[in-house]
Structure formats: C-alpha cells, structure tokens
Short mmCIF file of C-alpha atoms and ligand atoms in Angstrom, two decimals:
data_model
loop_
_atom_site.label_atom_id
_atom_site.label_comp_id
_atom_site.label_asym_id
_atom_site.label_seq_id
_atom_site.Cartn_x
_atom_site.Cartn_y
_atom_site.Cartn_z
CA UNK A 4 68.19 84.31 10.73
CA UNK A 5 70.10 84.00 7.73
CA UNK A 6 71.99 86.35 5.67
CA UNK A 7 72.74 86.93 1.87
CA UNK A 8 75.58 84.87 1.91
CA UNK A 9 76.27 85.68 -1.70
CA UNK A 10 77.85 88.60 -0.80
CA UNK A 11 80.34 86.68 1.90
CA UNK A 12 81.64 85.73 -1.81
CA UNK A 13 82.29 88.77 -2.97
CA UNK A 14 86.11 89.43 -3.16
CA UNK A 15 88.00 92.13 -0.99
CA UNK A 16 86.04 95.73 -2.06
CA UNK A 17 85.29 97.75 -4.62
CA UNK A 18 87.50 98.27 -7.17
CA UNK A 19 87.06 102.11 -6.42
CA UNK A 20 87.23 101.91 -2.61
CA UNK A 21 90.03 100.22 -2.80
CA UNK A 22 91.89 102.25 -5.02
CA UNK A 23 90.80 105.32 -2.83
CA UNK A 24 91.75 103.67 0.19
CA UNK A 25 95.38 103.42 -1.40
CA UNK A 26 95.47 106.96 -2.45
CA UNK A 27 94.38 108.27 1.04
CA UNK A 28 97.31 106.17 2.89
CA UNK A 29 99.60 107.50 0.44
CA UNK A 30 98.45 111.45 0.58
CA UNK A 31 98.15 111.13 4.39
CA UNK A 32 101.65 109.62 4.25
CA UNK A 33 103.00 112.12 2.24
CA UNK A 34 101.30 115.46 2.79
CA UNK A 35 103.64 117.63 0.53
CA UNK A 36 102.81 115.69 -2.62
CA UNK A 37 100.21 116.83 -4.39
CA UNK A 38 98.55 113.80 -6.30
CA UNK A 39 97.00 114.07 -9.60
CA UNK A 40 93.89 112.04 -9.94
CA UNK A 41 93.08 110.50 -13.06
CA UNK A 42 91.91 107.36 -11.53
CA UNK A 43 87.83 106.94 -10.81
CA UNK A 44 85.88 108.63 -13.88
CA UNK A 45 84.56 111.31 -12.02
CA UNK A 46 84.01 115.04 -13.41
CA UNK A 47 85.48 117.79 -12.52
CA UNK A 48 84.04 120.83 -14.67
CA UNK A 49 81.49 122.66 -12.75
CA UNK A 50 77.53 121.99 -13.56
CA UNK A 51 76.53 124.13 -17.06
CA UNK A 52 75.28 127.58 -16.26
CA UNK A 53 71.63 126.65 -17.72
CA UNK A 54 71.75 123.83 -15.42
CA UNK A 55 72.21 126.24 -12.22
CA UNK A 56 69.51 128.60 -12.95
CA UNK A 57 67.41 125.75 -13.95
CA UNK A 58 67.54 124.48 -10.27
CA UNK A 59 67.81 127.63 -8.98
CA UNK A 60 64.65 128.69 -10.32
CA UNK A 61 63.09 125.40 -9.10
CA UNK A 62 64.60 125.48 -5.61
CA UNK A 63 62.31 128.67 -5.62
CA UNK A 64 59.64 127.17 -6.51
CA UNK A 65 59.83 124.28 -3.49
CA UNK A 66 59.86 127.29 -1.44
CA UNK A 67 56.50 128.82 -1.98
CA UNK A 68 53.18 126.93 -0.94
CA UNK A 69 51.69 127.45 -4.47
CA UNK A 70 54.41 125.75 -6.85
CA UNK A 71 55.95 123.48 -3.70
CA UNK A 72 56.04 119.63 -4.84
CA UNK A 73 55.99 116.60 -2.74
CA UNK A 74 56.29 112.99 -3.92
CA UNK A 75 56.78 113.43 -7.68
CA UNK A 76 56.06 110.41 -10.02
CA UNK A 77 58.20 107.36 -9.37
CA UNK A 78 59.43 107.17 -13.37
CA UNK A 79 60.31 110.75 -13.56
CA UNK A 80 58.50 113.54 -14.93
CA UNK A 81 56.45 114.03 -18.07
CA UNK A 82 58.64 117.19 -19.05
CA UNK A 83 62.29 115.47 -18.38
CA UNK A 84 61.08 112.17 -20.05
CA UNK A 85 59.76 114.25 -23.02
CA UNK A 86 63.00 115.85 -23.58
CA UNK A 87 64.98 112.90 -23.42
CA UNK A 88 62.63 111.34 -25.90
CA UNK A 89 63.16 114.38 -28.29
CA UNK A 90 66.85 115.06 -28.00
CA UNK A 91 68.85 112.11 -27.20
CA UNK A 92 66.16 109.63 -29.44
CA UNK A 93 63.86 111.22 -31.61
CA UNK A 94 67.06 113.80 -33.26
CA UNK A 95 68.25 110.27 -33.82
CA UNK A 96 66.20 108.85 -35.89
CA UNK A 97 65.11 106.70 -33.17
CA UNK A 98 60.93 106.72 -31.61
CA UNK A 99 60.54 106.05 -28.53
CA UNK A 100 57.35 106.88 -26.44
CA UNK A 101 57.87 109.10 -22.88
CA UNK A 102 56.48 105.71 -20.96
CA UNK A 103 59.89 103.70 -22.19
CA UNK A 104 61.98 105.96 -19.61
CA UNK A 105 62.50 105.78 -16.49
CA UNK A 106 64.02 109.02 -14.80
CA UNK A 107 66.68 107.75 -11.74
CA UNK A 108 69.48 108.62 -9.62
CA UNK A 109 72.15 106.77 -11.46
CA UNK A 110 73.35 104.50 -14.24
CA UNK A 111 75.39 102.56 -11.59
CA UNK A 112 72.33 102.02 -9.68
CA UNK A 113 69.74 101.08 -12.48
CA UNK A 114 72.34 98.33 -13.61
CA UNK A 115 73.01 97.29 -10.10
CA UNK A 116 68.83 96.75 -9.76
CA UNK A 117 67.79 95.90 -12.96
CA UNK A 118 68.76 92.07 -12.04
CA UNK A 119 65.82 92.31 -10.07
CA UNK A 120 63.61 91.15 -13.15
CA UNK A 121 65.49 88.11 -13.88
CA UNK A 122 65.71 84.52 -12.90
CA UNK A 123 68.43 82.92 -10.51
CA UNK A 124 69.12 80.68 -13.07
CA UNK A 125 70.34 82.60 -16.41
CA UNK A 126 73.55 82.60 -17.80
CA UNK A 127 75.03 86.20 -17.29
CA UNK A 128 77.47 87.42 -19.73
CA UNK A 129 80.49 89.89 -19.23
CA UNK A 130 82.91 91.55 -20.92
CA UNK A 131 86.57 90.86 -19.40
CA UNK A 132 87.71 93.42 -18.47
CA UNK A 133 84.65 95.14 -17.39
CA UNK A 134 82.75 97.40 -15.10
CA UNK A 135 82.43 95.92 -11.85
CA UNK A 136 78.92 96.74 -11.19
CA UNK A 137 77.48 94.06 -13.70
CA UNK A 138 79.74 91.76 -11.84
CA UNK A 139 79.47 92.08 -8.36
CA UNK A 140 75.57 92.85 -7.93
CA UNK A 141 74.55 89.52 -9.84
CA UNK A 142 77.21 88.22 -7.38
CA UNK A 143 75.08 89.60 -4.77
CA UNK A 144 71.62 88.38 -6.30
CA UNK A 145 73.49 84.69 -6.46
CA UNK A 146 74.08 84.42 -10.40
CA UNK A 147 77.63 83.93 -10.48
CA UNK A 148 78.56 81.06 -9.10
CA UNK A 149 81.98 80.65 -6.44
CA UNK A 150 84.70 83.21 -6.95
CA UNK A 151 88.22 81.65 -7.77
CA UNK A 152 90.75 83.90 -5.71
CA UNK A 153 93.40 82.46 -8.52
CA UNK A 154 92.01 83.02 -11.42
CA UNK A 155 89.76 86.04 -10.69
CA UNK A 156 86.73 84.50 -11.90
CA UNK A 157 83.32 83.39 -11.21
CA UNK A 158 82.55 79.60 -11.82
CA UNK A 159 78.70 80.81 -13.59
CA UNK A 160 79.66 83.56 -15.74
CA UNK A 161 80.38 83.65 -19.24
CA UNK A 162 83.25 85.69 -19.81
CA UNK A 163 84.18 87.28 -23.16
CA UNK A 164 87.76 88.34 -23.28
CA UNK A 165 88.66 91.76 -24.84
CA UNK A 166 91.90 91.81 -25.80
CA UNK A 167 94.39 93.73 -28.01
CA UNK A 168 94.17 90.66 -30.09
CA UNK A 169 90.34 91.31 -30.95
CA UNK A 170 90.43 94.95 -30.89
CA UNK A 171 88.74 94.88 -27.23
CA UNK A 172 85.35 93.67 -28.79
CA UNK A 173 83.66 90.80 -27.57
CA UNK A 174 83.03 87.72 -29.47
CA UNK A 175 79.42 86.40 -29.75
CA UNK A 176 78.98 83.30 -27.36
CA UNK A 177 79.17 79.90 -29.12
CA UNK A 178 76.76 78.94 -26.44
CA UNK A 179 73.38 80.45 -25.16
CA UNK A 180 73.72 82.95 -22.27
CA UNK A 181 70.80 85.08 -21.34
CA UNK A 182 71.96 88.42 -19.57
CA UNK A 183 74.57 90.33 -21.72
CA UNK A 184 75.92 92.97 -20.64
CA UNK A 185 77.80 95.61 -23.11
CA UNK A 186 79.29 99.27 -22.50
CA UNK A 187 79.99 100.92 -25.66
CA UNK A 188 82.12 102.95 -25.70
CA UNK A 189 83.37 101.19 -23.07
CA UNK A 190 84.58 101.50 -19.67
CA UNK A 191 87.34 100.41 -19.43
CA UNK A 192 88.97 100.25 -22.78
CA UNK A 193 87.51 102.76 -24.50
CA UNK A 194 86.36 100.95 -27.82
CA UNK A 195 83.44 101.40 -29.50
CA UNK A 196 81.10 99.04 -30.98
CA UNK A 197 80.24 99.39 -35.02
CA UNK A 198 76.95 99.18 -36.59
CA UNK A 199 77.47 95.85 -37.63
CA UNK A 200 78.86 94.66 -34.52
CA UNK A 201 76.12 95.75 -32.51
CA UNK A 202 73.52 94.12 -35.48
CA UNK A 203 75.43 90.85 -34.97
CA UNK A 204 74.75 91.18 -30.78
CA UNK A 205 71.08 92.09 -31.32
CA UNK A 206 70.39 88.91 -33.83
CA UNK A 207 71.97 86.89 -31.19
CA UNK A 208 69.71 88.46 -28.47
CA UNK A 209 66.38 87.77 -30.53
CA UNK A 210 66.94 84.58 -31.61
CA UNK A 211 68.61 83.13 -28.33
CA UNK A 212 65.52 84.81 -25.96
CA UNK A 213 68.37 86.81 -23.91
CA UNK A 214 68.34 90.47 -23.39
CA UNK A 215 71.16 92.47 -23.51
CA UNK A 216 71.91 95.44 -20.90
CA UNK A 217 73.15 98.35 -23.26
CA UNK A 218 75.35 100.99 -21.28
CA UNK A 219 75.63 103.69 -23.21
CA UNK A 220 76.84 106.14 -20.33
CA UNK A 221 79.61 107.23 -22.49
CA UNK A 222 77.63 107.65 -25.91
CA UNK A 223 78.41 111.58 -25.73
CA UNK A 224 81.76 111.23 -26.26
CA UNK A 225 81.67 109.51 -29.78
CA UNK A 226 83.36 111.50 -32.62
CA UNK A 227 83.30 109.16 -35.28
CA UNK A 228 80.26 110.04 -37.29
CA UNK A 229 79.51 106.30 -38.27
CA UNK A 230 79.26 104.76 -34.29
CA UNK A 231 75.70 103.86 -33.23
CA UNK A 232 75.10 105.93 -29.62
CA UNK A 233 71.91 103.79 -28.83
CA UNK A 234 71.23 100.38 -29.58
CA UNK A 235 68.12 101.40 -30.36
CA UNK A 236 69.74 102.61 -33.76
CA UNK A 237 70.09 98.85 -34.64
CA UNK A 238 66.85 97.37 -35.69
CA UNK A 239 65.74 94.64 -33.75
CA UNK A 240 66.72 95.91 -30.80
CA UNK A 241 63.47 96.74 -29.29
CA UNK A 242 62.86 93.29 -28.86
CA UNK A 243 65.68 92.62 -26.74
CA UNK A 244 67.60 95.42 -25.32
CA UNK A 245 67.37 97.90 -22.29
CA UNK A 246 69.43 100.96 -22.41
CA UNK A 247 71.29 102.71 -19.28
CA UNK A 248 72.24 106.08 -20.02
CA UNK A 249 73.28 109.54 -17.38
CA UNK A 250 73.93 112.47 -17.06
CA UNK A 251 76.55 112.20 -14.88
CA UNK A 252 79.83 112.56 -17.59
CA UNK A 253 77.83 115.07 -19.97
CA UNK A 254 76.59 117.51 -17.75
CA UNK A 255 78.71 117.13 -14.64
CA UNK A 256 76.08 115.35 -12.06
CA UNK A 257 78.56 113.10 -10.86
CA UNK A 258 77.50 114.65 -7.34
CA UNK A 259 73.75 115.71 -8.59
CA UNK A 260 72.75 112.51 -9.62
CA UNK A 261 70.34 111.74 -12.49
CA UNK A 262 70.39 109.00 -15.01
CA UNK A 263 67.49 107.03 -17.22
CA UNK A 264 66.66 103.83 -18.63
CA UNK A 265 64.94 103.19 -21.61
CA UNK A 266 62.76 100.11 -21.30
CA UNK A 267 60.95 99.48 -24.40
CA UNK A 268 57.38 97.88 -24.64
CA UNK A 269 57.99 95.73 -26.97
CA UNK A 270 60.63 93.70 -24.72
CA UNK A 271 59.03 90.74 -23.44
CA UNK A 272 59.99 87.59 -22.08
CA UNK A 273 58.88 84.92 -20.12
CA UNK A 274 55.51 86.09 -21.18
CA UNK A 275 55.76 89.06 -19.44
CA UNK A 276 56.49 92.97 -20.33
CA UNK A 277 59.65 93.68 -18.85
CA UNK A 278 58.58 97.55 -19.39
CA UNK A 279 55.77 96.66 -16.60
CA UNK A 280 57.88 94.79 -14.24
CA UNK A 281 60.40 97.49 -14.08
CA UNK A 282 57.64 99.78 -13.69
CA UNK A 283 56.41 98.14 -10.84
CA UNK A 284 59.90 97.81 -9.34
CA UNK A 285 60.63 101.45 -9.52
CA UNK A 286 57.11 102.24 -7.98
CA UNK A 287 57.67 99.56 -5.12
CA UNK A 288 61.34 100.32 -4.17
CA UNK A 289 62.13 103.97 -5.34
CA UNK A 290 60.59 107.44 -4.68
CA UNK A 291 61.73 109.17 -7.92
CA UNK A 292 64.54 111.95 -8.73
CA UNK A 293 64.16 115.18 -6.55
CA UNK A 294 62.38 117.54 -8.83
CA UNK A 295 64.96 120.23 -8.39
CA UNK A 296 67.38 117.94 -10.22
CA UNK A 297 65.16 116.98 -12.95
CA UNK A 298 64.89 120.54 -13.70
CA UNK A 299 68.47 120.76 -14.20
CA UNK A 300 68.40 117.82 -16.18
CA UNK A 301 65.79 119.17 -18.78
CA UNK A 302 67.91 122.22 -18.91
CA UNK A 303 70.28 120.45 -20.31
CA UNK A 304 68.72 119.72 -23.48
CA UNK A 305 67.55 123.84 -23.82
CA UNK A 306 69.60 125.46 -26.36
CA UNK A 307 72.65 127.24 -23.89
CA UNK A 308 72.14 123.88 -22.01
CA UNK A 309 73.32 122.17 -25.22
CA UNK A 310 75.98 124.36 -25.87
CA UNK A 311 77.62 124.25 -22.73
CA UNK A 312 77.72 120.48 -22.70
CA UNK A 313 78.99 120.92 -25.95
CA UNK A 314 81.96 122.76 -24.09
CA UNK A 315 82.13 120.84 -20.72
CA UNK A 316 82.92 117.28 -23.81
CA UNK A 317 85.16 119.40 -26.02
CA UNK A 318 87.59 119.74 -22.67
CA UNK A 319 87.19 116.31 -22.03
CA UNK A 320 87.99 115.24 -25.98
CA UNK A 321 91.18 117.69 -25.28
CA UNK A 322 92.51 116.33 -22.20
CA UNK A 323 91.91 112.61 -23.84
CA UNK A 324 93.81 113.51 -26.49
CA UNK A 325 96.77 115.10 -24.40
CA UNK A 326 96.64 111.52 -22.37
CA UNK A 327 96.75 109.49 -26.05
CA UNK A 328 99.28 111.45 -27.43
CA UNK A 329 101.29 112.13 -24.34
CA UNK A 330 101.90 108.64 -23.56
CA UNK A 331 101.94 106.90 -27.35
CA UNK A 332 104.65 109.68 -27.38
CA UNK A 333 106.36 108.36 -24.62
CA UNK A 334 106.65 104.89 -26.70
CA UNK A 335 103.51 103.38 -24.70
CA UNK A 336 100.82 101.48 -26.00
CA UNK A 337 97.22 103.18 -26.02
CA UNK A 338 93.73 103.15 -27.28
CA UNK A 339 90.82 104.46 -26.72
CA UNK A 340 90.41 108.09 -26.10
CA UNK A 341 88.90 108.78 -29.45
CA UNK A 342 85.24 108.32 -28.59
CA UNK A 343 85.66 107.79 -24.90
CA UNK A 344 87.23 109.64 -21.82
CA UNK A 345 89.42 107.16 -20.98
CA UNK A 346 92.61 105.86 -22.25
CA UNK A 347 93.40 102.20 -22.07
CA UNK A 348 97.27 101.87 -21.51
CA UNK A 349 99.73 98.92 -21.56
CA UNK A 350 102.35 98.95 -19.39
CA UNK A 351 105.83 99.01 -20.11
CA UNK A 352 107.93 95.69 -19.84
CA UNK A 353 104.98 93.37 -19.14
CA UNK A 354 104.78 95.03 -15.94
CA UNK A 355 101.69 94.19 -13.57
CA UNK A 356 98.88 96.63 -13.28
CA UNK A 357 99.19 97.52 -9.50
CA UNK A 358 102.55 97.31 -9.80
CA UNK A 359 102.48 99.87 -12.37
CA UNK A 360 99.75 102.10 -10.90
CA UNK A 361 101.95 101.81 -7.63
CA UNK A 362 105.00 103.13 -9.59
CA UNK A 363 102.90 105.99 -11.08
CA UNK A 364 101.29 106.83 -7.50
CA UNK A 365 104.64 106.50 -5.77
CA UNK A 366 106.81 108.29 -8.08
CA UNK A 367 104.80 110.53 -10.13
CA UNK A 368 102.00 110.99 -8.08
CA UNK A 369 99.49 110.59 -10.34
CA UNK A 370 96.27 108.01 -9.49
CA UNK A 371 94.89 105.88 -12.38
CA UNK A 372 92.94 102.85 -12.41
CA UNK A 373 95.01 99.46 -12.60
CA UNK A 374 93.24 97.20 -15.61
CA UNK A 375 93.19 94.35 -13.30
CA UNK A 376 90.92 95.89 -11.36
CA UNK A 377 88.56 95.54 -13.89
CA UNK A 378 88.97 91.58 -14.38
CA UNK A 379 92.22 89.47 -15.63
CA UNK A 380 92.53 90.22 -19.38
CA UNK A 381 92.66 93.27 -17.51
CA UNK A 382 95.95 92.93 -16.27
CA UNK A 383 98.74 94.14 -18.17
CA UNK A 384 96.86 97.42 -18.26
CA UNK A 385 95.96 101.13 -16.73
CA UNK A 386 93.34 103.22 -17.60
CA UNK A 387 93.30 106.79 -17.49
CA UNK A 388 90.72 109.16 -17.37
CA UNK A 389 90.02 112.16 -19.25
CA UNK A 390 87.70 114.04 -16.52
CA UNK A 391 90.74 116.02 -14.96
CA UNK A 392 91.43 119.65 -15.10
CA UNK A 393 93.27 120.27 -18.05
CA UNK A 394 96.63 121.75 -16.36
CA UNK A 395 96.53 118.90 -13.99
CA UNK A 396 96.40 116.21 -16.94
CA UNK A 397 99.27 118.13 -18.99
CA UNK A 398 101.32 118.27 -15.92
CA UNK A 399 100.10 114.39 -15.07
CA UNK A 400 101.32 113.64 -18.58
CA UNK A 401 104.74 115.18 -18.38
CA UNK A 402 105.48 113.58 -14.43
CA UNK A 403 104.32 110.17 -16.11
CA UNK A 404 106.55 110.94 -19.35
CA UNK A 405 110.15 111.72 -16.63
CA UNK A 406 109.92 108.71 -14.73
CA UNK A 407 109.51 105.95 -18.16
C1 MLT B 1 84.44 104.81 -13.52
O1 MLT B 1 85.51 105.34 -12.82
O2 MLT B 1 84.94 103.50 -13.89
C2 MLT B 1 83.54 105.49 -13.06
O3 MLT B 1 83.31 105.82 -11.64
C3 MLT B 1 81.89 104.58 -13.11
C4 MLT B 1 80.95 104.98 -12.58
O4 MLT B 1 80.52 106.09 -13.14
O5 MLT B 1 80.63 104.55 -11.54
#
C-alpha cells in the first residue's frame, strides 16, 4: 500500500501543538511558576447563561422518548440556519437562503475540509503571515509543491506578504491564482479590510474564475462602523466567495464546537454548483452537529443571548486595549487589537520571534505566539490574544513591561 506522502512533506508539528509542547515542558521544569497564557486564541469566559439554559433544556428533551432526536440534518437544523440568516445576515442587509448555510463543528474543520471541492492543480494564494490551517491542509491534499526549510515556504503557493509597509494588507496578485484565502479581521495581524479593498478582491475573483475562501471568524470584534463584517456585503461576492463563521470566539464555543459555512447557490465553477458539491460532501462525510449544541448556538441569537455575547466581547475588547496600550506605552510597536482580539507586536531590538517568545516565557512567564510560526513575514513579531482573564492580562502586561 501507499500512504499519502504529502503528509511527509509537512514541516514539524502544527504550530499550536509545538507551542503547547514548549509550554508544557517549561511548566514541568518550573512547577512553582504561574504561567499566563496569551498564546492560542482560546476563550476563557464561560458560556452565556442563555446558551446554558437552552442546552439544559435540549438535554432534557434528549432524555424523553417523545422529544428524543437521533441523526439530525447533516446541514444543520432549520431553526439554527434560519436564525443565522436572520441575525448575522438579513439584519446587515445581506439576503441569504437557509440552504446556503451549513452548520458544522468548527471553522477550522470547514477551512480544512473545503479543499475537497477543488482540483489539485489550482494555484492557492495565501497571506504571509497566515492562519496555518489553510497552508497545511492544502499541503496534505497535494496542492503545495515542496517545502523549503530555509525559506519556510512551499513552492506551489502564491504568497501575499502582509507587512508593516503595506499595512498588513495583501496585494491583489498580478498573475492568475485560483483559490484565495482571506481572513478579516485577520488572524494573526488583527488587520481589517475596507469595503474598497474587498471589492477589488471580489472583482479579481470574478474576472479570473477564482474562489475566495473568506474566514470571518472574528467579525464580531469589529468596532469601526465602516468595516464590512461579511464578504457578501460586497456586490458580486455571491458568485465568487465562500464564508466561514464560528461561535467559538463570540459565544465561547471553542470547547462546545459549532460554526457554519456559507456557500451561495450562485457560486458555480467548472459548470458545477459549489453549494451542491459541499452539500454532497457534508452528507457523505459528516453527520451534523449535536442537537444540544445547535440549540445552544440558536440561543446566542435570543435577546438575552445577544446581550450576554456583547458583554463577553466587551470584556475581551477591554483586554485588547490593556495589551495594546500597555505594550505601546512600553515602547513596543503594536497593531491590531482595535477590530480584533489579536495584538501584533514587533519584537524589540530586531529580536527573532521565537527568541522573544522564549524570553517572555522564561522571564515573564507569559505565553505568546511567535509571529514566525504564521509564516516568514511574521518573523520579528509576536501575537498576543485578548481572550485571557482580565486580571491575568493586566498582570501579563505588567510582567512584560518589567523585563523590557
Ligand atoms: C489561534 O490561536 O490562531 C486560534 O486558536 C485559531 C483557531 O481558532 O483555530
């Protein structure tokens, strides 16, 4: 037999597993140290009360034969798909049909699984730095070419550097690419895209028979009114874009698992409907998100749920400001954090990303994410998340300041 040898080309381990390994090793060697984790973007606020209540009720339903549910629809229950269409889209002026929304167990899984739909010879365009899932999953599928240890880049990708010089905004390719990954508000830089910038991407994709894979998992953190939350706010996007959303960072579902992907029915490539293809893929490989979880997600849109989620977001937004202002006050160059839970921070004195990561881990006992882990253009940066406990976040900033 032959294995999928593309897996053998992947460098080392997945970024967050590698950080976890280093942090665990440090913790084991220094059990007396109290570590503050601002590394992986994992939330700390508990589930909103409205979500809990709905889940408890749903658990009770599962315990009675009259209300018990077995397999649900692979695409998600209508009650949740309809709530998504109404609250996340219609109220922002975007019209979608419920059957354009596919409920799933996570935006990470969907971003990885969506590559099933596309031919292996498509050219993939990714930002640099980038959320590593886009890069690694296409590499697993065999779309990345060869990995170069020296440059940290794959031969098959079209890289779009996002640097301080271009305001961390990728430039439209001057060649033909087929699959374009965009993430706004961006992970890891925290940058956002304006309406005009997104319009240019939509026009490019429609003109070049390309598809935009738009990850808007962090849209709820947008504070500036003029910044679009969805790619579908841009005219023409329904014929070229797939959008990924998540309940993880808004309603604290990182452990509960619920997200969704929008594949418009107008989106066709190679003579086929991508909506129909994704539906076929999900029906074959996925049995849907648990009923209890979907009832919890539905409650995010109730009046109480929306209020509680807003409070959670405000809590994290305050943390973002504490990190941003604190590090800036300490003389560091920072960006992001305003429309995003991520703060992108330049390392001092030209220090390498991993070197600064190690310094902060060892001397301040603060866990961050080295920018280089997101791609070569992330070298010289670290990322901090605003998802921590408020007091711990203040303490982390004080500790970092103290060692600079
Ligand atoms: C991150 O830290 O970048 C997040 O954990 C991404 C994710 O949600 O997988």
